[in-house]
Structure formats: C-alpha cells, structure tokens
Amino acid sequence: MLKKRDDFEDILEERRTSSDLRYALRCYTPVLYKGVTPCKTSVLKSMVLQSDQLHYVINQVSKESGRAADDVREEASAILEEMAHSLQLSTVRFFAFMLSKVFKTLFRSICVNEEGIQRLQQAIQEHPVVLLPSHRSYMDFLLMSYILYTYDVALPVIAAGMDFMGMKFVGEMLRMSGAFFIRRSFGGDKLYWSVFSEYVKTMLKNGYAPVEFFLEGTRSRTSKSLTPKLGLLNIVMDPFLKGEVFDVNVVPVSISYERILEESLYARELLGVPKPKESTSGLFKARKVLSEDYGSIHVYFGQPVSVRSLAEGRVNRCQFNLVPRHIPRRPSEEIQSFVNDSAYRLVRAQEENMVLKPWVLLASLLLQNHHQNRAAGQKPGMALDELTTQAVWLRDVSRQYGAFLHWPDHTSPSEVVSSGLSLHRALVRVCEGRVQLAVEQGVYLTVTPEEELLSQAVVVLSCASYRNQMLHVFVRPALLASAIHIASSNQKQEVFNSFSFLRNMFSSEFILCPGATVQDFEEACYLLVKTGVLQVTQQEVLVTERGHRTLAFLTSMLDPFLQGYQVRETFSVSEDTETLTEKQFIPAVRKVSLCFSVCTSTLHRTLLRYAEVLSSDLQKNALAALQRLGAVRKIKGYVGFHHPCVPGWLD
Amino acid sequence: LHGCAPVWLEIMKWNGWGYSDSRFLFNKKGQAEFTGKRYRLSGMIIPGLKDWFEGTFGANLQHKTPPTPLLTNTAVPPATLNEAFVEEVKSTGIPFSHDAEDRVFRAHGHCLHEIFALREGKIGRVPDMVVWPSCHNDVVKIVQLACKHNVCLMPYGGGTSVSSALECPPEETRSIVSLDTSQMNRILWIDEKNLTAHVEAGIVGQDLERLLNESGYCTGHEPDSMEFSSLGGWVATRASGMKKNIYGNIEDLVVHIKMVTPQGVIEKSCQGPRMSTGPDIHHFIMGSEGTLGVVTEVTMKIRPMPEYQKYGSVVFPNFEQGVACLREVAKQRCAPASIRLMDNEQFKFGHALKPQVSSIFTSFLDGLKKFYITKFKGFDPNHLCVATLLFEGNREKVLQHEKQVYDIAAKFGGLAAGEDNGQRGYMLTFVIAYLRDLGMDYYVIGESFETSVPWDRVLDICRNVKARIIRECKDKGVQFPPLSTCRVTQTYDAGACVYFYFAFNYRGLSDPVHVYEQVEHAAREEILANGGSLSHHHGVGKLRKEWMRDTISNVGMGMLKSVKDYVDPNNIFGNRNLL
C-alpha cells in the first residue's frame, strides 16, 4: 500500500532570495505539444466558429427555431466572446510578480514535486494534456499557473465558473491569465453546449495549451473530495474516443493546504450563512487574511494517466463508425459509465497524493475526544501529553494505511504537536496542560442559544474539515469497522451486507466508485488484516486482541456521519409534511436540528452531539442517500417521504 | 511424377519473394545492388540504401541472419495420401505430384510468419499432393473425385496471398490436395464487339496483359502482385488494381464467372452487362477465398491499349495538405488512372532507393530541385510528402487532365515534381517485396497491410495506426524504433484505401515473429477502432477471421455460413478461410 512518492522542492525559497521583478520578466519559453506554435485567440475563435460541429448545430438550431442561420451564428459568436480566454504573457508576468509577494507573506513554503513537473513536461510534448487539480481554495488556479510559469511549463487554459465575471476587473485579469468562463448551468442550450465543447476540444486537440479544470466542479467546503462532475471530462475524452488524437494525458494534481484561507468562511457557508457574492471590493476586504500565517502548501503533480489505457478493453470505439463524428450525440451508456469510473479513479489519484500535516491527526483526535466527552458529560479537552501519545499512535497507523503524511522525523513529537496547535490557534485552546476545541469561550459575542450553538459549530466544522483530509485513507476500513459493529454476527456474508448497505448510503458522502463494492470490501479487509486488526477466514471476520483500538478509532471516525444521516431519518419521521420543495428542505432540517439541540429533551441533545449534523453538505448527501435507498422521492423539485422511513439500522 | 510446372519452380524462390535471379544484396563494398535483368532497377547500384537502412533500423551489415539455404526433405512431413483418390486421379490422366518441394511451394503465401518459417527451414502442415488440371473439365473431375473420397481441396493460383489463406489447417485430418490452376492459363476468346475476353482463371496477371496487348487490348487490372497473382485469385479475394480509377476493381471488370463447386457448376445464363435477378451470385463467389469451389473461367471486360501514358508527381509541404488535395481530386471525380500519396517516411524511403546517377549533370539537377523545394519554397524535408500520378488515354486528353490535377494540387500548396519521381514511386511497389527479403538477411522484419476508410477519417487513422505501431513495438520490447509509414493508394467518392508499412530490427528479441504478430494485431484493432475496414483488397483468410463477426454482424455471418453449408456441406474446400 505504501507508494513511492517524489520529493518536494520549495519554490518560495528562491523567491525569498532573488528579485521578484527579474523573475516576472524572465525569459519564458515553454515547449508545446509536438512543437506547435501557440495560437492567437482570434484564430482560435474562428477555428471554433468554422468547425463542422458548430456548423451543424447552428443549422439545426436555425431550422428548429425558425431563426436565420446568420442570427444563430451571431449568437454563437457572442457566446464564444463571453467564454474565451485571452491569455497574455504580460498579465501572467504581472500575476507572477504580485503572487510572489502575496505568497511569501501568506505561506511558509510552496512545495512542488519536481519529478512530477518533469513528467508533465514530457507528457505535454507527447500528447494533449488535461490538468486536474483538486479544489479547496480560490487560490488553486492561480497557484497552478504560477507554478507552471515558474518551471517553464506551458500555461494552461482554465475552465472557470461564470460567477467570477461578477468581479469586472478581476474577471478580465483572470481571463488574460488563461481562464475561460462557463455558465454554471446551461442544461438544454444546445448552442451553448456546442460552442463550449468545440472550444475546449479545439484547444485540446491541437495541443495549443493544456486544459485545466476542476473535476469536483466547485471548491470543496469540507475538504472531502466531491463527487466528480462528468461534463468536461466527457468533452476532453471525446477527441480520443473519436480517434481525433492518439491519446490524451490526464494529470491529477493534489494541492494540500496546511491551513485553508477560506477556513471559517466555508464553515459558515455550510451552516447556511450565505456565500458572499464574489466582488472586487470583497476581495480587498479579504486583505486582513494577509497578516496571518497559513503554513505551507504542497502541490503534487501525479502520474499522467493515459485515456487510451483507461479505455483499453472498456470502450468499443467502433461505435462512432456509423455516424459522422461532428454530429453531436448523447454518449452511450458504455461511455457514460466509462467516464464515470475514470472520474472516480482520477479523484482517488488526487486524494492519494494529498499531503497530510500532523495537525490533521490532531484535529481527528480532538474531535473524537470532544464528542465522547460531550456524550459522557466529562471535562472538556484532553491532556497535552495524552494527545501527543495518541498522535504518535495515529501517525503510525495512518502510515500503515498508506497516508502521505508529512511528519517531521527529526523533531520530537511534542514539538510537532505544539507547532501544529499553534498554527491553528483559532480552533484550539491550550490551558493548564489541556487541549480543547475553542468552542466554550464563545469566539463570537452571542445572544441567543441558537447563535451560540452556531458559533460553536463553526469551530467544529472547521476542525472537521481538517479531519476530513484523512478520510480517504481510512474510509474503506472505517466502513468495514462500522459494518462489523452493526452486523448481527461475525459471518463474513453478514458483515459484507452491512458494509454494502453503509457504502451505498455513503456513496455521495465519500469517493466510492459505483459498482466497486466487492473491490472496496476486499481492499478494506486486506488493509485491516495486514495491520493485524482482523482475521478474515472463508466464513468469518474476527477482531484480534490488539485490533480493538484501531477499530474503535475507525468507527468513531464515521460516527458523525452516521449520526447526521440518522437525524435526517428522524426528521423525516417527525416532520409530518408530505412534501417540501427541495430548496426549503435543507433549511427546514437545519431548523429542526437546531431546535432539537437547543431546547427540548435530553434525548435529542445526546442524539445531536455532533455539530456536524448542521452541515448543509452532509444534509444534501443524506437526502441523496435516502432517495437512493427509496425512502424519499423527489418529484420535480419536491421532496416526498415514504413511511415508514429507513430500516432501523442504528437502533 | 514431378510436377508439370517445373519451370515456375526453378525460376522462383522457394523461401522469399519473386524470381530467383532478382534480389537485393549488399556487395563487398557495402553498397546495395539489385541483381538480375528483369526490372528497371536490375543491375544497378543504390548508394543511399545502406545509410537509410542502417539509420532507419539501427541495423548493422555485420549482423546477418541468412536463411537456411536448401530445403531438406526430412523437414517435410510425409504425405497422407488417400489411395483410392490417387488411383482415380491417375486414371483421368491429370498430372499430379507428391514431391516434397512441390508441396512445400504451395503450402504458403507471403505473410511474414510464413516466409520467416521457411527461411528457418521450419515446415508445418503442407498439402499431401498437388494436382494440375489444365481445363474446366479437369477441375470438374477432380472436385467430383474429392467429394467421392472425402479429400480436402485447396485451390492455389499465384501463391501471393498475405492473409494466411494458403496455410493448411493443422487440424485437418483428411488428405489435403492443392489444386494448382497454373496450367489453365489460356485466353479462350476475345470478343471485340463487346470488348470482352474469356480467360481461364489460372492465368497470371503479367501473362494476361501481355497476351491481350498482342491483340491491342488490356484489362487494365494491375494489382501490385500482378507479376505472380492469378485471375482466379483476384476473383476469390475481391482484388483491386492500381488503375481502378479508369478500369475499375475486379467486381467492375468481371462479366461472367464459372466456378466448380461440390454441388456442381455455378454460372449465369447470359452476359448482360447488368441484371436485376436477385442478389448477384457473383458476389457469393467474389471474396469466397476458395471456400466454395474453384473459379475456372472468367469473362472480363477489355479495353484498347492506351495510346499515351504519363507519370507525374507532386510535392506537398505536409501530409495533411496532400490528403486534402486527394480528397478534392476525388470530389471533382478527376482522379488519374492512379494517384498515390506517400507520407514523409516513405518519401525518404523512396529517396534512398534512387539508383546511382550516371552523369554529374543529373546529380546537379537533383541538387537544384532539392534546393528549390526546401530552401526556396520552404518545405520542411521532415514533413513534405509526395503524390505519384499516372495518366492514361489519348495524348491530348492526358495533357488536359494533367493540367487539371496539377491546378488542384497547387491550391493545396503542391508543386509538380517531375515524371521521374512518379515513375520511381510505381517501380517501388514491385521491388518492395524483394526489399523485405534483404531486411530479413539483417534482423529486420516487416509487412504491409491495408484498409479502406471514409475521407474524414483518413488523417486520423494514418496518425493513430502509425503511433500505435510505434507504441506497441516499444511495449513489446523491440529495442529499436520501428519504421511505421503509410500511403493513400486509392481514392473513391466516399473514402480512400490506405496502406501501412511497418518493419523493425528484431535483435535482442527471442520470438520476433510473435512480437511482430502482436503488433500487427494491435494495428488492426486500431484500424477498426478508427473506422477503417478489415480489408480493402487483401481479403480475410485465416489471419483476420477473428474480426469477421464484428465486421459483418451475426446475421451476415449466418448468411455466409448457410451458403457454405449448401454449396459445400462436407467442407471439401476446407481451407477454413473467412468464416
């Protein structure tokens, strides 16, 4: 399980010792795919507008709507105008200069695996390249371009959400640094889709620039990887599937932040405080973040994945033989499932190379401790040396499970722990040798119990987002641990059934590839057997003597999620409404949850000992799970319940 | 009883391509030369070939892999004879033989693995006996006897198959009789009113043309193998000729076919030029690859010999422009008798085959041309490609036609590059098979294969298949970069025929043929995945059988099978090709 990974190099080091201006103005001569010369934006646009595909769709739309073809063409041209990037080296140089300044203030280091850069360089010369960075911060895409500029690698064009365009000036700046803008939703708009896909494909096929986009579609507010979105992945795989290029190389990039800039912003968003609209002035207000220490960033460029080898034996490319390739068609089921599986694989490849800081372990331990203490009504927090001992234990366990953990080996554990705690002092307090979450002191001045609860929840959710960073390492073993916990016997089949049920329920919560239940089960068994937690025979799954500690840790890792889903069930039962609109649904659940936790019975208080239940992300996923399990039905934007609700798997 | 075609055997190689007297070799000075007197290149020194050969393949003249010189009879498995059948054949007076050499000669086509095995002296299952019928009636008798005695018959024409069609199925337990049609080689009549000729199917291409030429006619059917391939073989494989743009492919050329099957003789009752009488039975015969019977006589269209022929060539800055030009020529339906586009690698290959020039003046001219194209016109020598052209007809029309084609070419950046280059391009097709034998003397093995593909896919398929070959060679442990090249050899209204050549240096590989087969297999998968056909004219044989079902659908397979079941229920024609 332990993978050989590359070493990192801090690119800020040089920035701290040499001139930023000279760096921004230095000679930049990246090598492109098969030596093509970069293409002017105007040429690119006319290539798109003259493409067979667009031509066909324009005529089709014109016929269907009765509008003149020229009229439709105008519209297509306008869409393209709104969308297209206008990458300019001068803007990139400006950013290179500015970002050098900003990064040096914010971060201690930006570490990049140079071997990954070399592989990328090679890949770019051989085949069209797609860059797939993880998405945890607004920073991501500027950071990516910054790194590529630093290493003299071809600058990517980046798919960005239209919302950036709200910020007039910044939007244009981003456009000039390689962003192209797509509307968040354009469901039935054939013309838009066609312009968009042709634009991306033209850039990709000709190798003018690597295409970069976020597989997760949006920033993850929880630091868990999000269920991948397939639209763009479909588009970039299409040229290979249709034989227009020999291969496409997809490069997963894992960007790990030691401390996320948007930390508390995300938590508030998850709690229903609406997301601030992107505005230029808002960005300037964010200046105060500049005075804080955000630790280091690790950027890991993964092994390029060949779409050709992914498709080998999976996709019969002959299916494109009988219809002209420029006529847009819905992807066949075979292709949909192929793209979906690939997407999951790629997200997992991102996850694998995410760097975990010791703080992540501390956050997990502190959260578990916090929950257990609350349940038991004990004194909050844990002794510092106890935390250190546990952290060392967890360090060893996570390494066994293949985590990419950056634990400085030449420093004493207590120093490692205290340095982690001090960087995150907004979330934890150390007093009288005890460490606890910064929930009780009331970080914010609060009046009502609801507000107090919310402000506590902000801290918990922020911590949870760090714990979540290590979920991908443990999710399969944790599912198995919980399955053993809830299964009625040690029978392997019984355990598998529970595993399968949990896995299915959590399939929107974690990155669990549909249809891979058996593989996941085997992977979990393998890991737990290898680490001496379980003994698995033909018929039985047995917990070893020394396995109980790990197992307990793993089960409590999933506990907040199980609790969350249970609240959702309870809500469904207690709220005797038949239908709600989808938009009303999440606030309604939150309201009920809040009421439960604040006022009424002690039963509900214990039930809701996890503030994470209040997270809209969890609730959305739970709703999806209930739907999948057939307990809830969604009819045109309304949510309806079946009674009785869910099988009593938690009772 | 030694075979009655001894002449053929003596003048042909038993373990390589073509005539025994014609071969490439590196002489003592290390220069390449082509021996014999039969070809334009014969007797000439080819100064550029050594460098090209060593440079392209990383081959070394010190590292030789000479073939086993002689066929040892002990290597040939003893004949399993069906005595009753042999007795009855003897009584008909039809010549036959079970001489080892005769049998081995007819046990193979020219696939790489077949020739490689022969060079190593390895002989697998071979026919047990060879018969030489000399007319249609002889064939009828042989087929009747074969049915009576349950003997497996395998028709043999020119032996130029590249689809493993002539390989004896190793699982065949019956006596296998090779039915060699070479003695049925007469033109039975020429009908000048209808411009048709009635010909026995064993005649080989060059004889057919020569004999017709004597009366002022030609068929115009010129596949690259025409020196050795037979009329019956063309029909059985759906052959295509270089000049199909004027004369058509074999299916356009035949007016009437007579075939002997186990159920009797199949033929039409008249020679009307087109009929609406249900599915054309000719189409069951054409492409049947010897699985249904023996084609014995064919009535073919003939044309007066062209008054004037002119070669030509065009240089394009790159392959993309070249393909665009060919597409436009096809669109305007003004393709010359032949138009072929070679890619850059093949252009260089062709260049390396230039014979030594005799005068300083010619070499000066060559230098000037090169300067004009690469320096003055700015063509990149690593991207440019060449189209070769052949025009035919009356002089005036040819010149007019030529102008039209060159005008189109100019629109795609093409520059006329002279007759000589064109003519050399066509010569190459006849000597390329000899070159493979030279390669095999020095650790280099290779093969060509073809496909047909719609126009919009031509560039994609060329790029992808070439890249796939290179990738597969690397993956399979080939130590040197392979030669992977292609050309567009035919144009149609809706697509083109594309030929791929690939060859590699196999030093360091323990089982080169297996590697070679894996690469070819992958290349074919790539062709199919890119919308190419299983075959344009080589046929399916046994080499490409596995893809037949996907190619023609289950029902299609069922239809063909039911024809086979009716015509030949006992699988007398048991070469197991196609289905």
PDB file of C-alpha atoms in Angstrom, chain A residues 293-406:
ATOM      1  CA  ASP A 293       0.247  32.576   8.839  1.00  0.00           C
ATOM      2  CA  TYR A 294      -1.152  29.894   6.595  1.00  0.00           C
ATOM      3  CA  GLY A 295       1.677  27.417   6.864  1.00  0.00           C
ATOM      4  CA  SER A 296       2.774  25.626   3.742  1.00  0.00           C
ATOM      5  CA  ILE A 297       1.227  24.333   0.552  1.00  0.00           C
ATOM      6  CA  HIS A 298       2.120  21.054  -1.063  1.00  0.00           C
ATOM      7  CA  VAL A 299       1.429  20.579  -4.739  1.00  0.00           C
ATOM      8  CA  TYR A 300       1.911  17.097  -6.102  1.00  0.00           C
ATOM      9  CA  PHE A 301       1.748  16.517  -9.840  1.00  0.00           C
ATOM     10  CA  GLY A 302       0.629  12.923 -10.179  1.00  0.00           C
ATOM     11  CA  GLN A 303       1.487  10.293 -12.725  1.00  0.00           C
ATOM     12  CA  PRO A 304      -0.050  11.224 -16.118  1.00  0.00           C
ATOM     13  CA  VAL A 305      -2.931   8.876 -16.873  1.00  0.00           C
ATOM     14  CA  SER A 306      -3.374   7.858 -20.486  1.00  0.00           C
ATOM     15  CA  VAL A 307      -7.021   7.968 -21.551  1.00  0.00           C
ATOM     16  CA  ARG A 308      -6.141   5.338 -24.116  1.00  0.00           C
ATOM     17  CA  SER A 309      -5.045   2.891 -21.444  1.00  0.00           C
ATOM     18  CA  LEU A 310      -8.076   3.739 -19.332  1.00  0.00           C
ATOM     19  CA  ALA A 311     -10.320   2.922 -22.274  1.00  0.00           C
ATOM     20  CA  GLU A 312      -8.449  -0.247 -23.224  1.00  0.00           C
ATOM     21  CA  GLY A 313     -10.926  -3.086 -23.116  1.00  0.00           C
ATOM     22  CA  ARG A 314     -13.606  -0.785 -21.708  1.00  0.00           C
ATOM     23  CA  VAL A 315     -14.869   1.166 -24.674  1.00  0.00           C
ATOM     24  CA  ASN A 316     -15.569  -0.127 -28.143  1.00  0.00           C
ATOM     25  CA  ARG A 317     -14.552   2.850 -30.234  1.00  0.00           C
ATOM     26  CA  CYS A 318     -16.242   1.358 -33.285  1.00  0.00           C
ATOM     27  CA  GLN A 319     -19.485   2.843 -32.012  1.00  0.00           C
ATOM     28  CA  PHE A 320     -18.523   6.112 -33.708  1.00  0.00           C
ATOM     29  CA  ASN A 321     -18.095   4.487 -37.099  1.00  0.00           C
ATOM     30  CA  LEU A 322     -21.620   4.817 -38.381  1.00  0.00           C
ATOM     31  CA  VAL A 323     -22.497   8.450 -37.711  1.00  0.00           C
ATOM     32  CA  PRO A 324     -20.372  11.417 -38.794  1.00  0.00           C
ATOM     33  CA  ARG A 325     -18.325  12.407 -35.816  1.00  0.00           C
ATOM     34  CA  HIS A 326     -19.260  16.062 -35.894  1.00  0.00           C
ATOM     35  CA  ILE A 327     -22.931  15.341 -35.258  1.00  0.00           C
ATOM     36  CA  PRO A 328     -23.405  15.707 -31.521  1.00  0.00           C
ATOM     37  CA  ARG A 329     -24.866  12.657 -29.834  1.00  0.00           C
ATOM     38  CA  ARG A 330     -25.569  11.687 -26.272  1.00  0.00           C
ATOM     39  CA  PRO A 331     -22.771   9.491 -25.005  1.00  0.00           C
ATOM     40  CA  SER A 332     -23.753   5.830 -24.953  1.00  0.00           C
ATOM     41  CA  GLU A 333     -24.279   4.079 -21.640  1.00  0.00           C
ATOM     42  CA  GLU A 334     -20.967   2.327 -22.109  1.00  0.00           C
ATOM     43  CA  ILE A 335     -19.195   5.646 -22.406  1.00  0.00           C
ATOM     44  CA  GLN A 336     -21.072   7.260 -19.559  1.00  0.00           C
ATOM     45  CA  SER A 337     -20.083   4.514 -17.216  1.00  0.00           C
ATOM     46  CA  PHE A 338     -16.524   4.584 -18.506  1.00  0.00           C
ATOM     47  CA  VAL A 339     -16.223   8.331 -17.943  1.00  0.00           C
ATOM     48  CA  ASN A 340     -17.790   7.985 -14.514  1.00  0.00           C
ATOM     49  CA  ASP A 341     -15.395   5.246 -13.440  1.00  0.00           C
ATOM     50  CA  SER A 342     -12.462   7.174 -14.812  1.00  0.00           C
ATOM     51  CA  ALA A 343     -13.579  10.253 -12.913  1.00  0.00           C
ATOM     52  CA  TYR A 344     -13.620   8.324  -9.656  1.00  0.00           C
ATOM     53  CA  ARG A 345     -10.234   6.872 -10.398  1.00  0.00           C
ATOM     54  CA  LEU A 346      -8.838  10.288 -11.045  1.00  0.00           C
ATOM     55  CA  VAL A 347     -10.302  11.772  -7.883  1.00  0.00           C
ATOM     56  CA  ARG A 348      -8.785   8.910  -5.950  1.00  0.00           C
ATOM     57  CA  ALA A 349      -5.475   9.599  -7.638  1.00  0.00           C
ATOM     58  CA  GLN A 350      -5.775  13.189  -6.406  1.00  0.00           C
ATOM     59  CA  GLU A 351      -6.596  12.033  -2.907  1.00  0.00           C
ATOM     60  CA  GLU A 352      -3.721   9.589  -2.726  1.00  0.00           C
ATOM     61  CA  ASN A 353      -1.152  12.293  -3.140  1.00  0.00           C
ATOM     62  CA  MET A 354      -2.698  14.796  -0.784  1.00  0.00           C
ATOM     63  CA  VAL A 355      -0.158  15.680   1.860  1.00  0.00           C
ATOM     64  CA  LEU A 356      -1.408  15.328   5.414  1.00  0.00           C
ATOM     65  CA  LYS A 357       0.042  17.506   8.148  1.00  0.00           C
ATOM     66  CA  PRO A 358       0.279  16.356  11.778  1.00  0.00           C
ATOM     67  CA  TRP A 359      -2.497  18.805  12.580  1.00  0.00           C
ATOM     68  CA  VAL A 360      -4.882  16.651  10.609  1.00  0.00           C
ATOM     69  CA  LEU A 361      -4.266  13.826  13.058  1.00  0.00           C
ATOM     70  CA  LEU A 362      -4.665  16.183  15.995  1.00  0.00           C
ATOM     71  CA  ALA A 363      -7.930  17.528  14.624  1.00  0.00           C
ATOM     72  CA  SER A 364      -9.301  13.986  14.281  1.00  0.00           C
ATOM     73  CA  LEU A 365      -8.278  13.047  17.787  1.00  0.00           C
ATOM     74  CA  LEU A 366      -9.567  16.242  19.330  1.00  0.00           C
ATOM     75  CA  LEU A 367     -12.891  15.941  17.566  1.00  0.00           C
ATOM     76  CA  GLN A 368     -13.392  12.381  18.676  1.00  0.00           C
ATOM     77  CA  ASN A 369     -12.457  13.364  22.173  1.00  0.00           C
ATOM     78  CA  HIS A 370     -14.784  16.341  22.041  1.00  0.00           C
ATOM     79  CA  HIS A 371     -17.725  14.182  21.015  1.00  0.00           C
ATOM     80  CA  GLN A 372     -17.016  11.474  23.537  1.00  0.00           C
ATOM     81  CA  ASN A 373     -16.610  13.946  26.378  1.00  0.00           C
ATOM     82  CA  ARG A 374     -19.828  15.651  25.453  1.00  0.00           C
ATOM     83  CA  ALA A 375     -21.636  12.384  25.415  1.00  0.00           C
ATOM     84  CA  ALA A 376     -20.183  11.401  28.764  1.00  0.00           C
ATOM     85  CA  GLY A 377     -20.546  14.897  30.187  1.00  0.00           C
ATOM     86  CA  GLN A 378     -16.891  14.966  31.172  1.00  0.00           C
ATOM     87  CA  LYS A 379     -14.476  17.801  31.496  1.00  0.00           C
ATOM     88  CA  PRO A 380     -13.686  19.118  28.030  1.00  0.00           C
ATOM     89  CA  GLY A 381     -10.390  18.600  26.251  1.00  0.00           C
ATOM     90  CA  MET A 382      -7.522  16.225  26.715  1.00  0.00           C
ATOM     91  CA  ALA A 383      -4.116  16.376  28.349  1.00  0.00           C
ATOM     92  CA  LEU A 384      -1.380  17.558  26.036  1.00  0.00           C
ATOM     93  CA  ASP A 385       0.856  14.571  26.641  1.00  0.00           C
ATOM     94  CA  GLU A 386      -2.074  12.235  26.122  1.00  0.00           C
ATOM     95  CA  LEU A 387      -2.778  13.945  22.823  1.00  0.00           C
ATOM     96  CA  THR A 388       0.868  13.576  21.846  1.00  0.00           C
ATOM     97  CA  THR A 389       0.914   9.885  22.662  1.00  0.00           C
ATOM     98  CA  GLN A 390      -2.262   9.294  20.695  1.00  0.00           C
ATOM     99  CA  ALA A 391      -0.987  11.360  17.795  1.00  0.00           C
ATOM    100  CA  VAL A 392       2.144   9.236  17.582  1.00  0.00           C
ATOM    101  CA  TRP A 393      -0.017   6.148  17.602  1.00  0.00           C
ATOM    102  CA  LEU A 394      -2.218   7.552  14.875  1.00  0.00           C
ATOM    103  CA  ARG A 395       0.837   8.613  12.884  1.00  0.00           C
ATOM    104  CA  ASP A 396       1.990   5.034  12.740  1.00  0.00           C
ATOM    105  CA  VAL A 397      -1.444   3.713  11.935  1.00  0.00           C
ATOM    106  CA  SER A 398      -2.018   6.165   9.099  1.00  0.00           C
ATOM    107  CA  ARG A 399       1.352   5.385   7.601  1.00  0.00           C
ATOM    108  CA  GLN A 400       0.401   1.733   7.600  1.00  0.00           C
ATOM    109  CA  TYR A 401      -2.726   2.656   5.718  1.00  0.00           C
ATOM    110  CA  GLY A 402      -0.724   4.474   3.074  1.00  0.00           C
ATOM    111  CA  ALA A 403      -1.278   8.086   4.111  1.00  0.00           C
ATOM    112  CA  PHE A 404       1.042  10.639   2.582  1.00  0.00           C
ATOM    113  CA  LEU A 405       1.907  12.080   5.966  1.00  0.00           C
ATOM    114  CA  HIS A 406       4.415  14.843   6.458  1.00  0.00           C
TER     115      HIS A 406
END
